[in-house]
Amino acid sequence: MKEKTSPAVSSEEEDQQRSFMYKLASFIVDKRNLFFLLFIFALIFSVFAKDWVSVENDIAKYLADDTETRQSLTIMDEEFVTYGTASVMVANVTLDTAEKLAEQIEEINGVTSVEFDDTEDHYKTTYAMFSVTFDGEEGDEISVNAMNGIKELLADYDVYYSTAVGVDPGAQLAEEMKVIIVVAAVIILLVVLFTSKAYAEIPVLVMTFGAAAVLNMGTNFMLGTISFISDSVTIVLQLALAIDYAIILIHRYSEEHEALPAREACIAALSKAIPEISSSSLTTVSGLIALMFMKFGIGADLGVVLIKAIFFSLLSVFTLMPGLIMLFSKLIDKSVHKNFVPKISAVGKFAYHSRFVIPPIFIIVTVAAFFFSGMCPYCYGTTDLQTTRQNETRIAEQKIKENFGSTNLVALMVPSGDYESESKLIADLEKYGEVDYIQGLANTEAMDGYMLTDKLTPRQFSELVELDFEVAKVLYGAYAVNIENYGEVVSGLDTYGVPLIDMFMFTYDEVNKGYVTLDDELMNTLEDLHSRLNDALLQLKSDNYSRILLHLTLPEESDETFEFLNTVHSEAEKYYPEDRIFLAGNSTSNRDLSSSFSTDNLIISILSALFVIIVLLFTFKSAGLPVLLIAVIQGSIWMNFSFPYLEQNSLYFLSYLIVNSIQMGANIDYAIVISSRYMELKKEMPIKKAVVEALNQAFPTIITSGAILAAAGVLIGQLSSDGAISSIGVCLGRGTIISIILVMGVLPQILLLGDTIIERTSFTIKKAERAQILGDRTLVSGMFHGNVNGRIDGYIKAVIVGDIDARIENSRNEDVQPAVGELPDTAENAEVPFLADITEGSPNIAKKTGRKGGGSK
């Protein structure tokens, strides 16, 4: 393409050039090398900094501080040690082989114990289940090495592992997201190619987005820690949500470049695109801001990361992309191709002819969707979520569950020190059928039938450990003095009872201090007992709390389960203060999440709609139009979340909250595009033509943005094995597709029917002023100000006889059918000056009068 010369500049264009936005755009374009340099530095830094962020894989950490689960987790982290465990199922083995394998596993360094017997809990048909406990916690090296040793031992067997030891869910998810990003990139390139005007536009778009994505990832470390959800889906959602901004600018440039040389076209395009793109981003950001008001902290986490992503996308489009356009301008000129996007005039014509049919159907379907979505079966844990793609861990867990069932473990924490109350509480809870078994200090056997918390006299203790009775009495006396229980020493120690676990630990300490000497056999027994007791104490008792482990027969998530948690609380309150009783586990986490869901749902639904309405009010200056647009998108949201009810599939609650805000904030842009085009075009042509042309003009933008967002959602839903991530993707993809269908197939009809509402609720008050008509027989339809004998500013279609001095405003431009007698008869009509062809859309009147139009009077 040859370099264009600048045309003559009008006074209006001079005002534009002097404007702040034009000066800013000029500075960015002219100083593009400076911006290139700054971006290079920032990108190099971000490449290294992207690995500095910490990723939190436990979603329960984002619960509010006042929830029971959050308080319980804090207590467990600070007070107890939780050793790593693994469920190992070996298929196609005999009982004898399984018993030998259990012995071999227990001999591996780092393995504390292996539970296995010939009961159905551990052996069925040809399946053997080994419950392994390690010497360290899940992330400790000794546990990971032991787990690797087990895998080496069982390498030749058909084996399934369910464990968190040696498993990095973040790394697994990262690998999946790499595949998703690659596939998404290919789809996006095809979509962009389909809607582009030149092949060389594509590298400009790719580099712009790539820079924005790297900058966003490289600044996540400033947030300290982000969730695995934010870390995984942000880059794909950023691409889907923000690609519009770059497309708007490149299309603006193409339009301006038809009349201007590259530099001037880029400046003009940027000066116009900055406010347009900024306005477009407000609805998306407003939906994300609504997320940040959630009581569940994951909303704020994802909202901040995505808002930051939008910011860097805007920054890249406004400051980097203009320089790239200038760099590739000659290639863009040479690589122009034909328009691949078809006209959809048939859709617009259908909209006009079905304007009385589609809206009622939409209302009926929306009302039904409202009730169906209200009956959506939500779930609050990811254990039972089904995904299209399953990783090895998920497959193993399903296999183990099919053969040996699942275990629902709940930890009950109560004040420590009162062994008697703990024993009574355990006895009370063991009576319930919902409890499979309980593990606590009070029901853990030490030796010879004695429980760890049983009180033994000096005689009983000496017989149990084969210790001299007099030595035992000395130990008991020293223990009483140590805890300042002098009364027992004075009254005699023969009947003094001390909990076995306390006496064992005290004896061990006295031996280590050299106060007591034992023979080698007794010392070996004491060392063995001390090792086991110390492990039990680390897991089940601290200075402040005792932990009781309840293995329930109930599912992790059900009304019955949640009710039984209340029952456990009630039983514990018989012996301990209410504010010192805590429950932790997947069931308690799910219960807390379900409790906050209704509040978070209400907050997001109201705030996302409210924020978007505020943006639309300022955009369209009408109270009616925003309501119509919100109604369409809200209808798409209800329809989207009717599917889980109709399919009887559980919906992860977080999917609803996140997609609800994104769908309202992002998909509303599609409705804005059509509405704004229609509102402009109907001033120039009949509404039938306006709606057809509006759809033709909006279709490339909507199909580009919508296809990318829908593809991103579908890919995440189909290719991710993480239940939470997959559920978000499925809902996002389905919701976007529904939004596109409603915006293209329902919104135009609603705009046509609601035209009167839109006009009457407009903030711009239309009124007629000072009409001075000196002539007679006047018919006017249109808007102009000034004298007819002189300047006319605006557009009109009129039959005027005589002189007029008037300001007449009317935003509608329709065929005018004058009343009988309003126009002159045929003879007189020949002398009526007729104003036509002042604007496009007026010739229809000229055809009616048989005149081509013309006078200024």
Coordinates of N, CA and C in Angstrom, one line a residue, residues 279 612-627 629 672 675-676 679 682-683 755-766 811:
S279 N -13.8 1.9 28.4 CA -15.3 1.7 28.8 C -15.7 0.3 28.7
V612 N -22.6 -3.3 36.8 CA -22.8 -3.2 35.4 C -23.8 -2.2 35.0
I613 N -24.9 -2.2 35.8 CA -26.0 -1.2 35.5 C -25.4 0.2 35.6
I614 N -24.6 0.5 36.6 CA -24.0 1.9 36.7 C -23.2 2.2 35.5
V615 N -22.4 1.3 35.0 CA -21.6 1.5 33.8 C -22.5 1.8 32.6
L616 N -23.5 1.0 32.5 CA -24.4 1.1 31.4 C -25.2 2.4 31.4
L617 N -25.6 2.9 32.6 CA -26.3 4.1 32.7 C -25.5 5.3 32.2
F618 N -24.2 5.3 32.5 CA -23.4 6.4 32.0 C -23.1 6.2 30.5
T619 N -23.1 4.9 30.1 CA -22.8 4.7 28.7 C -23.9 5.1 27.7
F620 N -25.1 4.7 28.1 CA -26.3 4.9 27.2 C -27.2 6.0 27.6
K621 N -26.9 6.6 28.9 CA -27.8 7.7 29.3 C -29.2 7.4 29.2
S622 N -29.6 6.1 29.6 CA -31.0 5.7 29.6 C -31.1 4.7 30.7
A623 N -32.3 4.8 31.4 CA -32.6 3.9 32.5 C -33.2 2.6 32.0
G624 N -33.9 2.6 30.9 CA -34.5 1.5 30.4 C -33.6 0.5 29.7
L625 N -32.7 1.0 28.9 CA -31.8 0.1 28.1 C -31.0 -0.8 29.0
P626 N -30.3 -0.3 30.0 CA -29.5 -1.2 30.9 C -30.3 -2.3 31.5
V627 N -31.6 -2.0 31.8 CA -32.4 -3.1 32.4 C -32.7 -4.2 31.4
L629 N -30.8 -5.0 28.8 CA -29.5 -5.7 28.6 C -29.2 -6.7 29.7
I672 N -23.8 -4.9 24.7 CA -23.5 -3.5 24.5 C -23.2 -3.2 23.1
S675 N -26.4 -3.1 21.0 CA -27.3 -2.0 21.4 C -26.7 -0.7 20.9
S676 N -25.5 -0.5 21.1 CA -24.9 0.8 20.8 C -24.9 1.0 19.3
M679 N -28.6 1.8 18.4 CA -29.0 3.1 18.8 C -28.5 4.2 17.9
K682 N -30.3 3.7 14.1 CA -31.8 4.0 14.0 C -32.0 5.5 13.8
K683 N -31.0 6.3 14.1 CA -31.1 7.7 13.8 C -31.0 8.0 12.4
D755 N -38.3 -0.2 22.3 CA -37.8 1.1 21.8 C -38.4 2.3 22.5
T756 N -39.7 2.2 22.7 CA -40.4 3.2 23.4 C -39.9 3.4 24.8
I757 N -39.7 2.3 25.5 CA -39.2 2.4 26.9 C -37.9 3.1 26.9
I758 N -37.0 2.7 26.0 CA -35.7 3.3 25.9 C -35.7 4.8 25.7
E759 N -36.6 5.2 24.8 CA -36.7 6.6 24.5 C -37.3 7.4 25.7
R760 N -38.3 6.9 26.3 CA -38.9 7.6 27.4 C -38.1 7.6 28.7
T761 N -37.1 6.7 28.8 CA -36.3 6.7 30.0 C -34.9 7.2 29.8
S762 N -34.8 7.9 28.6 CA -33.5 8.5 28.3 C -33.3 9.7 29.2
F763 N -32.0 9.9 29.5 CA -31.6 11.1 30.4 C -31.6 12.4 29.6
T764 N -31.6 12.3 28.2 CA -31.6 13.4 27.3 C -33.0 13.8 27.1
I765 N -33.4 14.9 27.6 CA -34.8 15.3 27.5 C -35.0 16.0 26.1
K766 N -35.9 15.4 25.4 CA -36.2 15.9 24.0 C -37.4 16.9 24.1
S811 N -35.5 11.9 17.8 CA -34.4 10.9 17.5 C -34.9 9.9 16.5

